[in-house]
Coordinates of N, CA, C and O in Angstrom, one line a residue:
M1 N 0.8 -1.2 0.0 CA 0.0 0.0 0.0 C 0.9 1.2 0.0 O 1.8 1.4 0.8
T2 N 0.6 2.1 -0.9 CA 1.5 3.3 -1.0 C 1.1 4.5 -0.2 O 1.9 5.3 0.2
D3 N -0.2 4.6 0.1 CA -0.7 5.7 0.9 C -1.7 5.2 2.0 O -2.9 5.2 1.8
P4 N -1.2 4.8 3.2 CA -2.1 4.3 4.2 C -3.0 5.4 4.8 O -4.1 5.0 5.2
I5 N -2.7 6.7 4.7 CA -3.6 7.7 5.2 C -4.8 7.9 4.3 O -5.9 8.0 4.8
A6 N -4.6 7.8 3.0 CA -5.7 7.9 2.0 C -6.6 6.7 2.2 O -7.8 6.8 2.2
D7 N -6.0 5.5 2.5 CA -6.8 4.3 2.8 C -7.6 4.5 4.1 O -8.8 4.1 4.1
Y8 N -7.0 5.1 5.1 CA -7.7 5.3 6.4 C -8.9 6.3 6.1 O -10.1 6.0 6.5
L9 N -8.7 7.4 5.4 CA -9.8 8.3 5.1 C -10.9 7.7 4.2 O -12.1 7.9 4.4
T10 N -10.5 6.9 3.2 CA -11.5 6.2 2.4 C -12.3 5.2 3.1 O -13.5 5.2 2.9
R11 N -11.7 4.5 4.0 CA -12.5 3.5 4.9 C -13.5 4.3 5.7 O -14.6 3.9 5.9
L12 N -13.0 5.4 6.3 CA -13.9 6.2 7.1 C -15.1 6.8 6.3 O -16.2 6.7 6.7
R13 N -14.7 7.3 5.1 CA -15.7 7.9 4.2 C -16.8 6.8 3.8 O -18.0 7.1 3.8
N14 N -16.3 5.6 3.5 CA -17.2 4.5 3.0 C -18.1 4.1 4.2 O -19.3 3.8 4.0
A15 N -17.5 4.0 5.4 CA -18.3 3.6 6.6 C -19.4 4.6 6.8 O -20.6 4.2 7.2
I16 N -19.1 5.9 6.7 CA -20.1 6.9 6.9 C -21.2 6.8 5.9 O -22.4 6.9 6.2
K17 N -20.8 6.6 4.6 CA -21.9 6.5 3.5 C -22.8 5.3 3.7 O -23.9 5.3 3.3
A18 N -22.2 4.2 4.3 CA -23.0 3.0 4.5 C -23.7 3.0 5.9 O -24.3 2.1 6.3
N19 N -23.6 4.1 6.6 CA -24.2 4.3 8.0 C -23.8 3.3 9.0 O -24.6 2.8 9.8
H20 N -22.5 2.9 8.9 CA -22.0 1.9 9.9 C -21.8 2.6 11.3 O -21.6 3.8 11.3
K21 N -22.0 1.8 12.3 CA -21.8 2.4 13.7 C -20.3 2.3 14.1 O -19.8 3.2 14.7
V22 N -19.7 1.2 13.8 CA -18.3 0.9 14.2 C -17.5 0.6 13.0 O -18.0 -0.1 12.0
L23 N -16.2 1.0 13.0 CA -15.3 0.8 11.9 C -14.0 0.2 12.4 O -13.5 0.7 13.4
E24 N -13.5 -0.7 11.7 CA -12.2 -1.3 12.1 C -11.1 -1.0 11.0 O -11.4 -1.2 9.8
I25 N -10.0 -0.5 11.5 CA -8.9 -0.1 10.5 C -7.6 -0.6 11.1 O -7.4 -0.6 12.3
P26 N -6.7 -1.1 10.2 CA -5.4 -1.5 10.6 C -4.7 -0.3 11.2 O -4.7 0.8 10.7
A27 N -4.0 -0.6 12.3 CA -3.4 0.5 13.1 C -2.0 0.9 12.6 O -1.2 0.1 12.1
S28 N -1.6 2.1 12.8 CA -0.3 2.6 12.7 C -0.2 3.8 13.7 O -1.3 4.4 14.1
N29 N 1.0 4.3 14.0 CA 1.1 5.4 15.0 C 0.5 6.7 14.4 O -0.2 7.4 15.2
L30 N 0.7 6.9 13.1 CA 0.1 8.1 12.5 C -1.4 8.1 12.5 O -2.1 9.0 12.8
K31 N -2.0 6.9 12.2 CA -3.4 6.7 12.2 C -4.0 6.9 13.6 O -5.1 7.5 13.7
K32 N -3.3 6.4 14.6 CA -3.8 6.6 16.0 C -3.8 8.0 16.3 O -4.8 8.5 17.0
E33 N -2.8 8.8 15.9 CA -2.8 10.2 16.3 C -3.9 11.0 15.5 O -4.5 11.9 16.1
I34 N -4.2 10.6 14.3 CA -5.3 11.3 13.5 C -6.6 11.0 14.2 O -7.5 11.8 14.3
T35 N -6.7 9.7 14.7 CA -8.0 9.3 15.3 C -8.2 10.1 16.6 O -9.3 10.5 16.9
K36 N -7.1 10.3 17.4 CA -7.2 11.1 18.6 C -7.6 12.6 18.3 O -8.4 13.1 19.0
V37 N -7.1 13.1 17.2 CA -7.5 14.5 16.8 C -9.0 14.5 16.5 O -9.7 15.4 16.9
L38 N -9.4 13.6 15.7 CA -10.8 13.5 15.3 C -11.7 13.4 16.5 O -12.8 14.0 16.6
F39 N -11.3 12.6 17.5 CA -12.1 12.4 18.7 C -12.1 13.7 19.5 O -13.2 14.2 20.0
D40 N -10.9 14.4 19.7 CA -10.8 15.6 20.5 C -11.7 16.7 19.9 O -12.3 17.5 20.6
K41 N -11.8 16.7 18.5 CA -12.6 17.8 17.9 C -14.1 17.4 17.7 O -14.9 18.2 17.2
G42 N -14.5 16.2 18.2 CA -15.9 15.8 18.2 C -16.4 15.2 16.9 O -17.6 15.2 16.7
Y43 N -15.5 14.8 16.0 CA -16.0 14.2 14.8 C -16.3 12.7 14.9 O -17.1 12.2 14.1
I44 N -15.8 12.0 15.9 CA -16.1 10.6 16.1 C -16.6 10.5 17.6 O -16.2 11.3 18.4
L45 N -17.4 9.5 17.8 CA -18.0 9.2 19.2 C -16.9 8.7 20.1 O -16.8 9.2 21.3
N46 N -16.2 7.7 19.7 CA -15.2 7.0 20.6 C -14.2 6.2 19.7 O -14.5 6.0 18.5
Y47 N -13.1 5.8 20.3 CA -12.2 4.9 19.6 C -11.5 4.0 20.6 O -11.6 4.2 21.8
K48 N -10.9 2.9 20.1 CA -10.3 1.9 20.9 C -9.1 1.3 20.1 O -9.3 1.0 19.0
F49 N -7.9 1.2 20.7 CA -6.8 0.6 20.1 C -6.7 -0.8 20.6 O -6.6 -1.0 21.8
E50 N -6.6 -1.8 19.7 CA -6.5 -3.2 20.1 C -5.3 -3.8 19.5 O -5.1 -3.6 18.3
D51 N -4.6 -4.6 20.3 CA -3.5 -5.4 19.7 C -4.1 -6.8 19.4 O -4.3 -7.6 20.3
G52 N -4.4 -7.0 18.2 CA -5.1 -8.2 17.8 C -4.2 -9.3 17.3 O -3.1 -9.4 17.6
K53 N -4.8 -10.0 16.4 CA -4.0 -11.1 15.7 C -2.9 -10.6 14.8 O -1.9 -11.2 14.7
N54 N -3.2 -9.4 14.3 CA -2.2 -8.7 13.4 C -1.1 -8.2 14.3 O -1.3 -8.0 15.5
V55 N 0.1 -8.1 13.7 CA 1.2 -7.5 14.5 C 1.0 -6.1 14.8 O 1.3 -5.6 15.8
Q56 N 0.3 -5.4 13.8 CA 0.1 -3.9 13.9 C -1.0 -3.5 14.8 O -1.1 -2.4 15.3
G57 N -2.0 -4.4 15.0 CA -3.2 -4.1 15.8 C -4.3 -3.5 15.0 O -4.2 -3.3 13.7
I58 N -5.4 -3.1 15.6 CA -6.6 -2.6 15.0 C -7.0 -1.3 15.7 O -7.0 -1.3 17.0
I59 N -7.6 -0.4 15.0 CA -8.2 0.8 15.6 C -9.7 0.6 15.4 O -10.2 0.4 14.2
K60 N -10.5 0.6 16.5 CA -12.0 0.5 16.3 C -12.5 1.9 16.6 O -12.2 2.5 17.6
I61 N -13.3 2.4 15.6 CA -13.8 3.8 15.7 C -15.3 3.7 15.7 O -16.0 3.1 14.9
A62 N -16.0 4.3 16.7 CA -17.4 4.5 16.8 C -17.8 5.8 16.1 O -17.4 6.9 16.6
L63 N -18.5 5.7 15.0 CA -18.9 6.9 14.3 C -20.0 7.7 15.0 O -20.8 7.1 15.7
K64 N -20.0 9.0 14.8 CA -20.9 9.9 15.4 C -22.0 10.4 14.4 O -21.6 10.9 13.3
Y65 N -23.3 10.2 14.8 CA -24.4 10.6 13.9 C -25.3 11.5 14.7 O -25.5 11.3 15.9
N66 N -26.0 12.4 14.0 CA -27.1 13.2 14.7 C -28.3 12.3 14.9 O -28.7 11.6 14.0
P67 N -28.8 12.2 16.2 CA -29.9 11.2 16.4 C -31.2 11.5 15.7 O -31.9 10.5 15.3
E68 N -31.5 12.8 15.4 CA -32.7 13.0 14.7 C -32.6 12.9 13.2 O -33.4 12.2 12.5
T69 N -31.6 13.5 12.6 CA -31.5 13.5 11.1 C -30.6 12.3 10.6 O -30.6 12.1 9.4
K70 N -30.0 11.5 11.5 CA -29.1 10.4 11.1 C -28.0 10.9 10.2 O -27.4 10.1 9.4
E71 N -27.6 12.1 10.3 CA -26.5 12.7 9.5 C -25.2 12.6 10.2 O -25.2 12.8 11.5
S72 N -24.1 12.3 9.6 CA -22.8 12.1 10.2 C -22.2 13.4 10.6 O -22.5 14.5 10.0
A73 N -21.4 13.4 11.7 CA -20.7 14.6 12.1 C -19.6 15.0 11.1 O -19.3 16.1 11.0
I74 N -19.2 14.0 10.3 CA -18.2 14.3 9.3 C -18.9 14.4 8.0 O -19.5 13.4 7.5
S75 N -18.9 15.5 7.3 CA -19.6 15.7 6.0 C -18.6 15.6 4.9 O -18.9 15.2 3.8
H76 N -17.3 15.8 5.2 CA -16.3 15.8 4.1 C -14.9 15.5 4.6 O -14.5 16.0 5.7
L77 N -14.2 14.6 4.0 CA -12.8 14.2 4.3 C -12.0 14.4 3.0 O -12.4 13.8 2.0
E78 N -10.9 15.1 3.1 CA -10.1 15.3 1.8 C -8.7 15.2 2.1 O -8.1 15.8 3.0
R79 N -8.0 14.3 1.4 CA -6.6 14.1 1.5 C -5.8 15.2 0.8 O -6.2 15.5 -0.3
V80 N -4.9 15.9 1.5 CA -4.2 17.0 0.9 C -2.8 16.6 0.4 O -2.5 16.7 -0.8
S81 N -2.0 16.2 1.3 CA -0.6 15.8 1.0 C -0.6 14.3 0.6 O -1.1 13.5 1.3
T82 N 0.0 14.0 -0.5 CA 0.1 12.7 -1.0 C 1.5 12.3 -1.1 O 2.4 13.1 -1.1
P83 N 1.8 11.0 -1.2 CA 3.2 10.5 -1.4 C 3.9 11.1 -2.6 O 5.1 11.4 -2.6
G84 N 3.1 11.4 -3.7 CA 3.7 11.9 -4.9 C 3.8 13.4 -4.9 O 4.7 14.0 -5.6
L85 N 3.1 14.1 -4.0 CA 3.1 15.6 -3.9 C 2.9 16.0 -2.5 O 1.7 16.1 -2.1
R86 N 3.9 16.1 -1.7 CA 3.8 16.5 -0.3 C 3.4 18.0 -0.3 O 3.9 18.8 -1.0
Q87 N 2.5 18.3 0.7 CA 2.1 19.7 0.9 C 2.5 20.2 2.3 O 2.0 19.6 3.3
Y88 N 3.4 21.1 2.3 CA 3.8 21.7 3.6 C 3.4 23.1 3.8 O 3.2 23.8 2.8
A89 N 3.2 23.5 5.0 CA 2.7 24.9 5.3 C 3.5 25.4 6.5 O 3.6 24.7 7.5
D90 N 3.9 26.6 6.4 CA 4.5 27.3 7.6 C 3.4 28.0 8.3 O 2.2 27.9 7.9
V91 N 3.7 28.7 9.4 CA 2.7 29.3 10.3 C 1.9 30.3 9.5 O 0.6 30.4 9.6
A92 N 2.6 31.1 8.6 CA 1.9 32.2 7.9 C 1.0 31.6 6.8 O -0.1 32.2 6.5
S93 N 1.3 30.5 6.2 CA 0.5 30.0 5.1 C -0.4 28.8 5.6 O -0.8 28.0 4.7
M94 N -0.6 28.6 6.9 CA -1.4 27.5 7.4 C -2.8 27.6 6.9 O -3.4 28.7 7.0
P95 N -3.4 26.6 6.2 CA -4.7 26.7 5.7 C -5.8 26.8 6.7 O -5.7 26.3 7.8
R96 N -6.9 27.6 6.4 CA -8.1 27.6 7.2 C -9.2 26.9 6.4 O -9.5 27.3 5.3
V97 N -9.8 25.9 7.0 CA -10.8 25.1 6.4 C -12.2 25.7 6.7 O -12.6 25.8 7.8
L98 N -13.0 26.0 5.6 CA -14.3 26.6 5.8 C -14.3 27.8 6.7 O -15.1 28.0 7.6
N99 N -13.2 28.6 6.5 CA -13.1 29.9 7.3 C -13.1 29.6 8.8 O -13.6 30.4 9.6
G100 N -12.5 28.5 9.2 CA -12.4 28.1 10.6 C -13.4 27.1 11.2 O -13.3 26.7 12.3
L101 N -14.4 26.8 10.4 CA -15.4 25.8 10.8 C -14.9 24.4 10.7 O -15.3 23.5 11.5
G102 N -14.0 24.1 9.8 CA -13.5 22.7 9.7 C -12.1 22.7 10.2 O -11.6 23.7 10.8
V103 N -11.4 21.6 10.2 CA -10.0 21.5 10.7 C -9.1 20.9 9.6 O -9.5 20.1 8.8
A104 N -7.9 21.4 9.6 CA -6.8 20.8 8.8 C -6.0 20.0 9.7 O -5.5 20.6 10.7
I105 N -5.7 18.7 9.5 CA -4.9 17.9 10.4 C -3.5 18.0 9.8 O -3.2 17.7 8.7
V106 N -2.5 18.5 10.7 CA -1.2 18.8 10.3 C -0.2 17.9 11.1 O -0.3 17.8 12.3
S107 N 0.8 17.3 10.4 CA 1.8 16.5 11.1 C 3.0 17.5 11.3 O 3.6 17.9 10.3
T108 N 3.3 17.8 12.5 CA 4.4 18.8 12.8 C 5.5 18.0 13.6 O 5.4 16.9 13.9
S109 N 6.6 18.8 13.9 CA 7.7 18.2 14.7 C 7.2 18.0 16.1 O 7.9 17.3 16.8
R110 N 6.1 18.6 16.5 CA 5.6 18.4 17.9 C 4.4 17.5 17.9 O 3.7 17.4 18.9
G111 N 4.2 16.7 16.8 CA 3.2 15.7 16.8 C 2.0 16.1 15.8 O 2.1 17.2 15.2
V112 N 1.0 15.3 15.8 CA -0.1 15.5 14.9 C -1.1 16.4 15.6 O -1.5 16.2 16.8
M113 N -1.5 17.5 15.0 CA -2.4 18.5 15.6 C -3.3 19.2 14.5 O -3.1 19.0 13.3
T114 N -4.2 20.0 15.0 CA -5.0 20.8 14.0 C -4.3 22.0 13.6 O -3.3 22.4 14.2
D115 N -4.8 22.7 12.6 CA -4.2 23.9 12.1 C -4.2 25.0 13.2 O -3.3 25.8 13.3
K116 N -5.3 25.0 14.0 CA -5.4 26.1 15.0 C -4.3 25.9 16.1 O -3.7 26.9 16.5
E117 N -4.1 24.6 16.5 CA -3.1 24.3 17.5 C -1.7 24.6 16.9 O -0.8 25.1 17.7
A118 N -1.5 24.4 15.7 CA -0.2 24.6 15.0 C 0.1 26.1 15.0 O 1.2 26.6 15.2
R119 N -1.0 26.9 14.7 CA -0.8 28.4 14.7 C -0.5 28.9 16.1 O 0.3 29.8 16.3
K120 N -1.2 28.3 17.1 CA -1.0 28.8 18.5 C 0.4 28.4 18.9 O 1.1 29.2 19.6
Q121 N 1.0 27.2 18.5 CA 2.3 26.8 18.9 C 3.4 27.4 18.0 O 4.6 27.1 18.2
K122 N 2.9 28.1 16.9 CA 3.8 28.7 16.0 C 4.8 27.7 15.3 O 6.0 27.9 15.3
V123 N 4.2 26.6 14.8 CA 4.9 25.6 14.1 C 4.2 25.2 12.8 O 3.0 25.2 12.8
G124 N 5.0 24.9 11.8 CA 4.4 24.4 10.5 C 4.6 22.9 10.4 O 5.2 22.3 11.2
G125 N 4.2 22.4 9.2 CA 4.3 21.0 9.0 C 3.6 20.5 7.8 O 3.2 21.3 6.9
E126 N 3.5 19.2 7.6 CA 2.8 18.6 6.5 C 1.3 18.6 6.7 O 0.8 18.1 7.7
V127 N 0.5 19.2 5.8 CA -0.9 19.2 5.9 C -1.4 17.9 5.4 O -1.4 17.6 4.2
L128 N -1.9 17.0 6.3 CA -2.4 15.7 5.9 C -3.7 15.7 5.2 O -3.9 15.1 4.2
C129 N -4.7 16.3 5.9 CA -6.1 16.2 5.4 C -7.0 17.4 5.9 O -6.6 18.0 6.9
Y130 N -8.1 17.6 5.2 CA -9.1 18.5 5.7 C -10.3 17.7 6.2 O -10.7 16.7 5.5
V131 N -10.9 18.1 7.3 CA -12.1 17.5 7.8 C -13.2 18.5 8.1 O -12.9 19.5 8.8
Y132 N -14.4 18.3 7.7 CA -15.5 19.2 8.1 C -16.8 18.5 7.8 O -16.9 17.4 7.3

């Protein structure tokens, strides 16, 4: 697999379109950090890291839906930086998603964080994806 982050986002997108409650994804440290950011920002209901039969383990994600409209908390997932074309941003050019309503997940030297946290800590990095 050449792009595990794109695979992660596609599995998440497909589970949302199929209205699944729980999603299982093969784990990696970067995927775990992205999952933590999604949970902290309220895009997913809960998550659990399991060391299963696989050497790498599994991430179980409970997806979040509006109880009345059955609409997902995540309406759009977009991969920005790809293995073929990396997208980096410094503090001055850090992207704002939907004028601040969405989040850009950024991999920095201080860990994986949102664009707002990166601006606050005055650090740039690789823009992984947009979520809103």
